[in-house]
Amino acid sequence: MKSVEHWINGALTGGDPARTAEIFNPATGEVSGHVALASAADVDAAVAAAAAAFPAWRDASLIKRSQVLFRFRELMYAHRDELAALISSEHGKVHSDALGEVARGLEVVEFACGIPHLLKGGFSEGVSTRVDSYSIRQPLGVVAGITPFNFPAMVPMWMFPIAIACGNAFVLKPSEKDPSASLLMARLWQEAGLPDGIFNVVQGDKVAVDRLLEHPDVRGVSFVGSTPIAQYVYETGTRHGKRVQALGGAKNHMLVLPDADLDLVADSAVSAGFGSAGERCMAISVVLAVDPIGDELVQKIVERVDGLVVGPGDDPKAQMGPLVSGPHRDKVASYLDLGVQEGAKLVVDGRETPVLGGGRASETPGFWLGPTVLDHVPVGSRTHTDEIFGPVLSIVRVSSYEEGLQVINGGLYGNGTAIFTNDGGAARRFQNEVEVGMIGVNVPIPVPMAFYSFGGWKSSLFGDTHVHGTEGVHFYTRGKVVTSRWLDPSHGGVNLGFPTNG
Ligand code: NAD
């Protein structure tokens, strides 16, 4: 049985042993270890270590910081298989998918290696007679990241490479469901030469989150998770005077126009709907099929779903693994009956899916549910609007582009969406009219590259700054403008008027 601890000031610590939580192997349903749940005192110790380490790291040269990031990138790359195996063992996703999340996270590290360029300010010579002005951006101090279970490596890597490159000290509070990846990353930071105290990990739950949100020395909080908690984190953190970016849940629609290539659409819908068992905030969970292509498209989707191989994450033949926990699997599975009660047609029932090395999903030990397809899902039903966050693909029939757009814009969330069409004019209109933050045109999961910023609209993001890219640099720094005059023999004397340039 493994025991997962905190990482504070460059060392593992069990902290307050009063509370722990179980860690599961989702493929078997067995308990594989325990994770410490931080007390407020444990959080205080991590923040104190970060605050003590911050001044020297802030003063480290840009090149020195960038060199540490380069070394971290190389170490992470060398350990990518180990990291992916850890993710798979606690989250359940298949190894290739876990490797993919490590690769996408590493792109943010690569972006942050360019921090000397990213932190360049502006300079204006002669804003007034012999007066110059320039802008600089400085780190905030101690910043925290609170992350969800579904990307235990990538989502923290949306945050900490940029925060640390900017000169901040970071405290990560990972999901208690899959906490081990955070400790491997902490060890690799140390090996890369990052000073102790600049990257800390507190394992835990609401107790740790609440202490981070109220701690006076935490200046900024990045959060990714479900919408109710994102809203809570945003409101609580800002009430305590912090800058907060809080990314929430999603319900992503794919609008398919009749002129689209339906084989491409079916491949894309199945890949984006069932990759990582649908536990992705950018998963496609609703296909809006514009008449008259619905029946043909559903047939093509079902053909592909029937060929999917479901099995444990460490089995190279498996394309889709289990869900993260028993309660989550039960909640997702409850939508199969609810969907039918609400008027949908259950075209593929994931409870019947065979599991490699087991039997039907519903009878195999572990947190299994196979890919499920519900057709004719009524607009506005709970199956349509709730974030199910599992391998359930809903097909909604609409009569026109306008009706499809209305369905998307009528929703609570605005994380990602995609249009599939061969009509450039329709695609351009869609990107202009849709109220969503990340849009794919014939691309099903339009996750922005590291040098752009990731974030949704409406209830998918609280705060105004998206993560990573230049918005990430902006979030983890604050600006100063310096106006300077070097004394000159004719400096002009006293003048009580408001300074104007001249
Ligand atoms: P979650 O909201 O349950 O947990 C996220 C984090 O908040 C975890 O670290 C957890 O320990 C903490 N937390 C949970 N309950 C809390 C409470 N009551 N008070 C304070 N902190 C609390 O989310 P999850 O189930 O881990 O992750 C899945 C969710 O994350 C989905 O809704 C998904 O859409 C969302 N997500 C969004 C994005 C995005 O970019 N918008 C990316 C990934 C995941």
PDB file of C-alpha atoms in Angstrom, residues 241-425:
ATOM      1  CA  GLY A 241      -8.183  40.118  -1.894  1.00  0.00           C
ATOM      2  CA  LYS A 242      -6.582  37.618  -4.251  1.00  0.00           C
ATOM      3  CA  ARG A 243      -6.477  37.521  -7.990  1.00  0.00           C
ATOM      4  CA  VAL A 244      -8.312  34.365  -9.093  1.00  0.00           C
ATOM      5  CA  GLN A 245      -8.816  32.543 -12.369  1.00  0.00           C
ATOM      6  CA  ALA A 246     -11.288  29.674 -11.877  1.00  0.00           C
ATOM      7  CA  LEU A 247     -12.103  27.360 -14.780  1.00  0.00           C
ATOM      8  CA  GLY A 248     -15.284  25.311 -14.452  1.00  0.00           C
ATOM      9  CA  GLY A 249     -17.242  22.560 -16.147  1.00  0.00           C
ATOM     10  CA  ALA A 250     -18.401  22.098 -19.703  1.00  0.00           C
ATOM     11  CA  LYS A 251     -20.924  20.586 -22.083  1.00  0.00           C
ATOM     12  CA  ASN A 252     -19.398  20.754 -25.524  1.00  0.00           C
ATOM     13  CA  HIS A 253     -21.497  20.539 -28.693  1.00  0.00           C
ATOM     14  CA  MET A 254     -20.392  19.548 -32.176  1.00  0.00           C
ATOM     15  CA  LEU A 255     -22.574  21.130 -34.856  1.00  0.00           C
ATOM     16  CA  VAL A 256     -22.659  19.031 -38.016  1.00  0.00           C
ATOM     17  CA  LEU A 257     -23.944  20.692 -41.182  1.00  0.00           C
ATOM     18  CA  PRO A 258     -25.331  18.502 -43.981  1.00  0.00           C
ATOM     19  CA  ASP A 259     -22.382  19.243 -46.290  1.00  0.00           C
ATOM     20  CA  ALA A 260     -19.805  17.845 -43.823  1.00  0.00           C
ATOM     21  CA  ASP A 261     -17.704  14.762 -44.533  1.00  0.00           C
ATOM     22  CA  LEU A 262     -19.651  12.283 -42.379  1.00  0.00           C
ATOM     23  CA  ASP A 263     -16.814   9.771 -42.059  1.00  0.00           C
ATOM     24  CA  LEU A 264     -14.578  12.513 -40.650  1.00  0.00           C
ATOM     25  CA  VAL A 265     -17.441  13.596 -38.376  1.00  0.00           C
ATOM     26  CA  ALA A 266     -18.038  10.062 -37.069  1.00  0.00           C
ATOM     27  CA  ASP A 267     -14.308   9.482 -36.428  1.00  0.00           C
ATOM     28  CA  SER A 268     -14.078  12.843 -34.668  1.00  0.00           C
ATOM     29  CA  ALA A 269     -17.228  12.421 -32.553  1.00  0.00           C
ATOM     30  CA  VAL A 270     -16.179   8.969 -31.350  1.00  0.00           C
ATOM     31  CA  SER A 271     -12.583  10.056 -30.610  1.00  0.00           C
ATOM     32  CA  ALA A 272     -13.631  13.240 -28.822  1.00  0.00           C
ATOM     33  CA  GLY A 273     -16.579  11.635 -27.043  1.00  0.00           C
ATOM     34  CA  PHE A 274     -14.929   8.526 -25.656  1.00  0.00           C
ATOM     35  CA  GLY A 275     -11.216   9.371 -25.331  1.00  0.00           C
ATOM     36  CA  SER A 276     -10.289   9.272 -21.638  1.00  0.00           C
ATOM     37  CA  ALA A 277     -13.773   7.745 -21.059  1.00  0.00           C
ATOM     38  CA  GLY A 278     -15.319  11.162 -21.719  1.00  0.00           C
ATOM     39  CA  GLU A 279     -13.660  12.589 -18.603  1.00  0.00           C
ATOM     40  CA  ARG A 280     -12.246  15.604 -20.439  1.00  0.00           C
ATOM     41  CA  CYS A 281     -13.495  19.154 -20.081  1.00  0.00           C
ATOM     42  CA  MET A 282     -13.129  19.457 -23.862  1.00  0.00           C
ATOM     43  CA  ALA A 283     -14.840  16.139 -24.651  1.00  0.00           C
ATOM     44  CA  ILE A 284     -17.625  16.311 -27.203  1.00  0.00           C
ATOM     45  CA  SER A 285     -20.731  15.202 -25.329  1.00  0.00           C
ATOM     46  CA  VAL A 286     -23.454  16.389 -27.720  1.00  0.00           C
ATOM     47  CA  VAL A 287     -23.600  16.012 -31.500  1.00  0.00           C
ATOM     48  CA  LEU A 288     -26.078  18.401 -33.120  1.00  0.00           C
ATOM     49  CA  ALA A 289     -26.995  16.733 -36.392  1.00  0.00           C
ATOM     50  CA  VAL A 290     -28.652  19.109 -38.847  1.00  0.00           C
ATOM     51  CA  ASP A 291     -31.380  17.435 -40.946  1.00  0.00           C
ATOM     52  CA  PRO A 292     -31.290  15.273 -43.003  1.00  0.00           C
ATOM     53  CA  ILE A 293     -28.014  13.591 -42.026  1.00  0.00           C
ATOM     54  CA  GLY A 294     -28.993  12.305 -38.532  1.00  0.00           C
ATOM     55  CA  ASP A 295     -29.748   8.641 -39.340  1.00  0.00           C
ATOM     56  CA  GLU A 296     -26.706   8.166 -41.553  1.00  0.00           C
ATOM     57  CA  LEU A 297     -24.410   9.820 -39.019  1.00  0.00           C
ATOM     58  CA  VAL A 298     -25.722   7.765 -36.097  1.00  0.00           C
ATOM     59  CA  GLN A 299     -25.164   4.592 -38.104  1.00  0.00           C
ATOM     60  CA  LYS A 300     -21.545   5.595 -38.811  1.00  0.00           C
ATOM     61  CA  ILE A 301     -20.977   6.479 -35.140  1.00  0.00           C
ATOM     62  CA  VAL A 302     -22.426   3.169 -33.931  1.00  0.00           C
ATOM     63  CA  GLU A 303     -20.240   1.181 -36.371  1.00  0.00           C
ATOM     64  CA  ARG A 304     -17.162   2.840 -34.860  1.00  0.00           C
ATOM     65  CA  VAL A 305     -18.293   2.519 -31.241  1.00  0.00           C
ATOM     66  CA  ASP A 306     -18.889  -1.202 -31.740  1.00  0.00           C
ATOM     67  CA  GLY A 307     -15.200  -1.563 -32.639  1.00  0.00           C
ATOM     68  CA  LEU A 308     -13.832   0.195 -29.540  1.00  0.00           C
ATOM     69  CA  VAL A 309     -11.754  -1.889 -27.140  1.00  0.00           C
ATOM     70  CA  VAL A 310     -12.329  -1.218 -23.433  1.00  0.00           C
ATOM     71  CA  GLY A 311      -9.833  -2.453 -20.866  1.00  0.00           C
ATOM     72  CA  PRO A 312      -7.321  -1.604 -18.130  1.00  0.00           C
ATOM     73  CA  GLY A 313      -5.088   1.408 -18.809  1.00  0.00           C
ATOM     74  CA  ASP A 314      -1.918  -0.689 -18.741  1.00  0.00           C
ATOM     75  CA  ASP A 315      -3.182  -3.097 -21.438  1.00  0.00           C
ATOM     76  CA  PRO A 316      -1.762  -1.849 -24.764  1.00  0.00           C
ATOM     77  CA  LYS A 317      -4.804  -3.218 -26.616  1.00  0.00           C
ATOM     78  CA  ALA A 318      -7.229  -1.033 -24.636  1.00  0.00           C
ATOM     79  CA  GLN A 319      -8.463   2.213 -26.223  1.00  0.00           C
ATOM     80  CA  MET A 320     -10.631   3.298 -23.306  1.00  0.00           C
ATOM     81  CA  GLY A 321     -10.200   2.652 -19.584  1.00  0.00           C
ATOM     82  CA  PRO A 322     -12.524   2.738 -16.569  1.00  0.00           C
ATOM     83  CA  LEU A 323     -14.007   5.798 -14.876  1.00  0.00           C
ATOM     84  CA  VAL A 324     -12.212   7.358 -11.938  1.00  0.00           C
ATOM     85  CA  SER A 325     -14.366   6.149  -9.026  1.00  0.00           C
ATOM     86  CA  GLY A 326     -17.324   3.964  -8.127  1.00  0.00           C
ATOM     87  CA  PRO A 327     -19.657   6.836  -7.215  1.00  0.00           C
ATOM     88  CA  HIS A 328     -18.747   8.693 -10.420  1.00  0.00           C
ATOM     89  CA  ARG A 329     -19.365   5.586 -12.557  1.00  0.00           C
ATOM     90  CA  ASP A 330     -22.757   5.098 -10.866  1.00  0.00           C
ATOM     91  CA  LYS A 331     -23.708   8.720 -11.463  1.00  0.00           C
ATOM     92  CA  VAL A 332     -22.722   8.551 -15.146  1.00  0.00           C
ATOM     93  CA  ALA A 333     -24.531   5.213 -15.599  1.00  0.00           C
ATOM     94  CA  SER A 334     -27.710   6.690 -14.080  1.00  0.00           C
ATOM     95  CA  TYR A 335     -28.042   8.906 -17.173  1.00  0.00           C
ATOM     96  CA  LEU A 336     -28.669   5.843 -19.354  1.00  0.00           C
ATOM     97  CA  ASP A 337     -32.048   5.175 -17.711  1.00  0.00           C
ATOM     98  CA  LEU A 338     -32.765   8.876 -17.202  1.00  0.00           C
ATOM     99  CA  GLY A 339     -32.105   9.547 -20.889  1.00  0.00           C
ATOM    100  CA  VAL A 340     -34.657   6.905 -21.910  1.00  0.00           C
ATOM    101  CA  GLN A 341     -37.188   8.262 -19.388  1.00  0.00           C
ATOM    102  CA  GLU A 342     -36.688  11.706 -20.910  1.00  0.00           C
ATOM    103  CA  GLY A 343     -37.481  10.399 -24.393  1.00  0.00           C
ATOM    104  CA  ALA A 344     -34.082   9.512 -25.862  1.00  0.00           C
ATOM    105  CA  LYS A 345     -33.323   6.236 -27.623  1.00  0.00           C
ATOM    106  CA  LEU A 346     -30.478   4.147 -26.138  1.00  0.00           C
ATOM    107  CA  VAL A 347     -28.621   3.027 -29.253  1.00  0.00           C
ATOM    108  CA  VAL A 348     -25.485   1.645 -27.593  1.00  0.00           C
ATOM    109  CA  ASP A 349     -25.665   0.559 -23.927  1.00  0.00           C
ATOM    110  CA  GLY A 350     -22.218   0.828 -22.288  1.00  0.00           C
ATOM    111  CA  ARG A 351     -23.242  -1.451 -19.421  1.00  0.00           C
ATOM    112  CA  GLU A 352     -23.139  -4.332 -21.912  1.00  0.00           C
ATOM    113  CA  THR A 353     -19.666  -3.546 -23.301  1.00  0.00           C
ATOM    114  CA  PRO A 354     -17.143  -6.374 -22.858  1.00  0.00           C
ATOM    115  CA  VAL A 355     -14.063  -5.465 -20.798  1.00  0.00           C
ATOM    116  CA  LEU A 356     -10.671  -7.004 -21.670  1.00  0.00           C
ATOM    117  CA  GLY A 357      -9.917  -9.686 -19.070  1.00  0.00           C
ATOM    118  CA  GLY A 358     -13.433  -9.376 -17.603  1.00  0.00           C
ATOM    119  CA  GLY A 359     -17.064  -9.728 -18.596  1.00  0.00           C
ATOM    120  CA  ARG A 360     -19.784  -7.160 -19.275  1.00  0.00           C
ATOM    121  CA  ALA A 361     -18.885  -3.705 -17.949  1.00  0.00           C
ATOM    122  CA  SER A 362     -21.670  -3.743 -15.372  1.00  0.00           C
ATOM    123  CA  GLU A 363     -20.480  -7.071 -13.923  1.00  0.00           C
ATOM    124  CA  THR A 364     -16.697  -6.569 -13.978  1.00  0.00           C
ATOM    125  CA  PRO A 365     -14.956  -5.471 -10.761  1.00  0.00           C
ATOM    126  CA  GLY A 366     -13.626  -1.926 -11.187  1.00  0.00           C
ATOM    127  CA  PHE A 367     -15.331   1.284 -12.249  1.00  0.00           C
ATOM    128  CA  TRP A 368     -16.440   0.243 -15.728  1.00  0.00           C
ATOM    129  CA  LEU A 369     -18.914   1.698 -18.152  1.00  0.00           C
ATOM    130  CA  GLY A 370     -18.491   1.266 -21.893  1.00  0.00           C
ATOM    131  CA  PRO A 371     -19.155   3.824 -24.615  1.00  0.00           C
ATOM    132  CA  THR A 372     -22.830   4.741 -24.721  1.00  0.00           C
ATOM    133  CA  VAL A 373     -24.833   6.480 -27.459  1.00  0.00           C
ATOM    134  CA  LEU A 374     -28.201   8.136 -26.860  1.00  0.00           C
ATOM    135  CA  ASP A 375     -30.068   9.352 -29.945  1.00  0.00           C
ATOM    136  CA  HIS A 376     -32.972  11.827 -30.225  1.00  0.00           C
ATOM    137  CA  VAL A 377     -32.020  13.419 -26.887  1.00  0.00           C
ATOM    138  CA  PRO A 378     -34.571  16.208 -26.289  1.00  0.00           C
ATOM    139  CA  VAL A 379     -33.171  19.741 -26.129  1.00  0.00           C
ATOM    140  CA  GLY A 380     -33.281  21.024 -22.558  1.00  0.00           C
ATOM    141  CA  SER A 381     -33.582  17.573 -20.955  1.00  0.00           C
ATOM    142  CA  ARG A 382     -31.140  16.862 -18.109  1.00  0.00           C
ATOM    143  CA  THR A 383     -29.317  14.354 -20.292  1.00  0.00           C
ATOM    144  CA  HIS A 384     -28.745  17.181 -22.744  1.00  0.00           C
ATOM    145  CA  THR A 385     -27.793  19.962 -20.322  1.00  0.00           C
ATOM    146  CA  ASP A 386     -26.055  18.267 -17.330  1.00  0.00           C
ATOM    147  CA  GLU A 387     -22.295  17.783 -17.454  1.00  0.00           C
ATOM    148  CA  ILE A 388     -22.264  13.956 -17.346  1.00  0.00           C
ATOM    149  CA  PHE A 389     -18.437  13.714 -17.604  1.00  0.00           C
ATOM    150  CA  GLY A 390     -18.333  10.143 -18.821  1.00  0.00           C
ATOM    151  CA  PRO A 391     -18.551   7.991 -21.966  1.00  0.00           C
ATOM    152  CA  VAL A 392     -22.064   9.073 -22.974  1.00  0.00           C
ATOM    153  CA  LEU A 393     -22.519  10.680 -26.383  1.00  0.00           C
ATOM    154  CA  SER A 394     -25.877  12.377 -26.964  1.00  0.00           C
ATOM    155  CA  ILE A 395     -27.221  13.002 -30.449  1.00  0.00           C
ATOM    156  CA  VAL A 396     -29.641  15.913 -30.760  1.00  0.00           C
ATOM    157  CA  ARG A 397     -31.486  16.420 -34.049  1.00  0.00           C
ATOM    158  CA  VAL A 398     -31.909  20.012 -35.281  1.00  0.00           C
ATOM    159  CA  SER A 399     -33.428  21.374 -38.473  1.00  0.00           C
ATOM    160  CA  SER A 400     -30.981  24.167 -39.316  1.00  0.00           C
ATOM    161  CA  TYR A 401     -27.702  25.936 -38.542  1.00  0.00           C
ATOM    162  CA  GLU A 402     -29.713  28.631 -36.716  1.00  0.00           C
ATOM    163  CA  GLU A 403     -31.459  26.119 -34.480  1.00  0.00           C
ATOM    164  CA  GLY A 404     -28.142  24.413 -33.658  1.00  0.00           C
ATOM    165  CA  LEU A 405     -26.524  27.739 -32.796  1.00  0.00           C
ATOM    166  CA  GLN A 406     -29.445  28.600 -30.555  1.00  0.00           C
ATOM    167  CA  VAL A 407     -29.092  25.303 -28.686  1.00  0.00           C
ATOM    168  CA  ILE A 408     -25.388  25.955 -28.062  1.00  0.00           C
ATOM    169  CA  ASN A 409     -25.829  29.584 -27.042  1.00  0.00           C
ATOM    170  CA  GLY A 410     -28.770  28.674 -24.782  1.00  0.00           C
ATOM    171  CA  GLY A 411     -26.541  26.470 -22.597  1.00  0.00           C
ATOM    172  CA  LEU A 412     -25.010  27.213 -19.211  1.00  0.00           C
ATOM    173  CA  TYR A 413     -21.435  26.487 -20.278  1.00  0.00           C
ATOM    174  CA  GLY A 414     -19.192  27.947 -22.945  1.00  0.00           C
ATOM    175  CA  ASN A 415     -15.961  25.944 -22.836  1.00  0.00           C
ATOM    176  CA  GLY A 416     -15.453  24.350 -26.256  1.00  0.00           C
ATOM    177  CA  THR A 417     -17.438  23.654 -29.418  1.00  0.00           C
ATOM    178  CA  ALA A 418     -16.855  22.553 -32.980  1.00  0.00           C
ATOM    179  CA  ILE A 419     -18.492  22.964 -36.349  1.00  0.00           C
ATOM    180  CA  PHE A 420     -18.074  20.387 -39.090  1.00  0.00           C
ATOM    181  CA  THR A 421     -18.775  21.685 -42.587  1.00  0.00           C
ATOM    182  CA  ASN A 422     -17.172  22.297 -45.959  1.00  0.00           C
ATOM    183  CA  ASP A 423     -18.741  25.752 -46.148  1.00  0.00           C
ATOM    184  CA  GLY A 424     -16.169  28.392 -45.182  1.00  0.00           C
ATOM    185  CA  GLY A 425     -18.821  31.072 -44.889  1.00  0.00           C
TER     186      GLY A 425
END
